Coordinates of C-alpha atoms in Angstrom, one line a residue:
X155 CA 0.3 -0.3 0.1
X156 CA 1.0 3.8 -0.4
X157 CA 0.2 7.0 1.4
X158 CA 0.2 9.6 -0.9
X159 CA 0.2 13.5 0.9
X160 CA 0.0 15.1 -2.1
X161 CA 3.4 17.3 -3.7
X162 CA 4.5 17.1 -6.6
X163 CA 7.2 14.4 -6.0
X164 CA 3.9 12.3 -5.1
X165 CA 2.4 12.4 -8.5
X166 CA 5.3 9.3 -9.9
X167 CA 5.0 7.3 -7.1
X168 CA 1.5 7.1 -7.5
X169 CA 1.5 6.4 -11.2
X170 CA 5.0 3.6 -10.0
X171 CA 2.5 2.0 -7.7
X172 CA -0.2 2.0 -9.7
X173 CA 1.9 0.1 -12.8
X174 CA 3.0 -2.3 -9.4
X175 CA -0.8 -2.6 -8.8
X176 CA -0.4 -1.2 -5.7
X177 CA -3.0 -0.4 -3.1
X178 CA -3.0 3.4 -2.9
X179 CA -4.5 5.8 -0.2
X180 CA -4.1 10.3 -0.2
X181 CA -4.3 12.1 2.8
X182 CA -5.0 15.5 2.1
X183 CA -3.6 18.4 5.2
X184 CA -6.2 21.3 3.6
X185 CA -10.2 20.8 3.0
X186 CA -9.5 21.7 -0.9
X187 CA -7.1 19.7 -2.5
X188 CA -4.0 20.1 -4.6
X189 CA -3.4 19.5 -8.8
X190 CA -1.4 16.4 -7.0
X191 CA -4.0 15.0 -5.6
X192 CA -7.0 16.2 -8.0
X193 CA -4.7 14.4 -10.1
X194 CA -4.0 11.3 -8.5
X195 CA -7.5 10.7 -6.9
X196 CA -8.7 8.7 -9.9
X197 CA -6.1 6.4 -8.9
X198 CA -6.9 5.7 -5.5
X199 CA -9.2 3.3 -3.3
X200 CA -9.4 6.3 -0.4
X201 CA -9.0 10.1 -0.3
X202 CA -8.7 11.6 3.1
X203 CA -9.4 15.1 3.6
X204 CA -8.6 17.6 6.4

């Protein structure tokens, strides 16, 4: 399982996790998701907003 917290660094990690068939969970500290988490959300199993 990969837990991503957003930012430009998380996008390649999430993409690699998707290619490897790993579970993806996103966590966003803000109530409005940033662009990296919005992009990765389509592959995520769960998205948690703060």
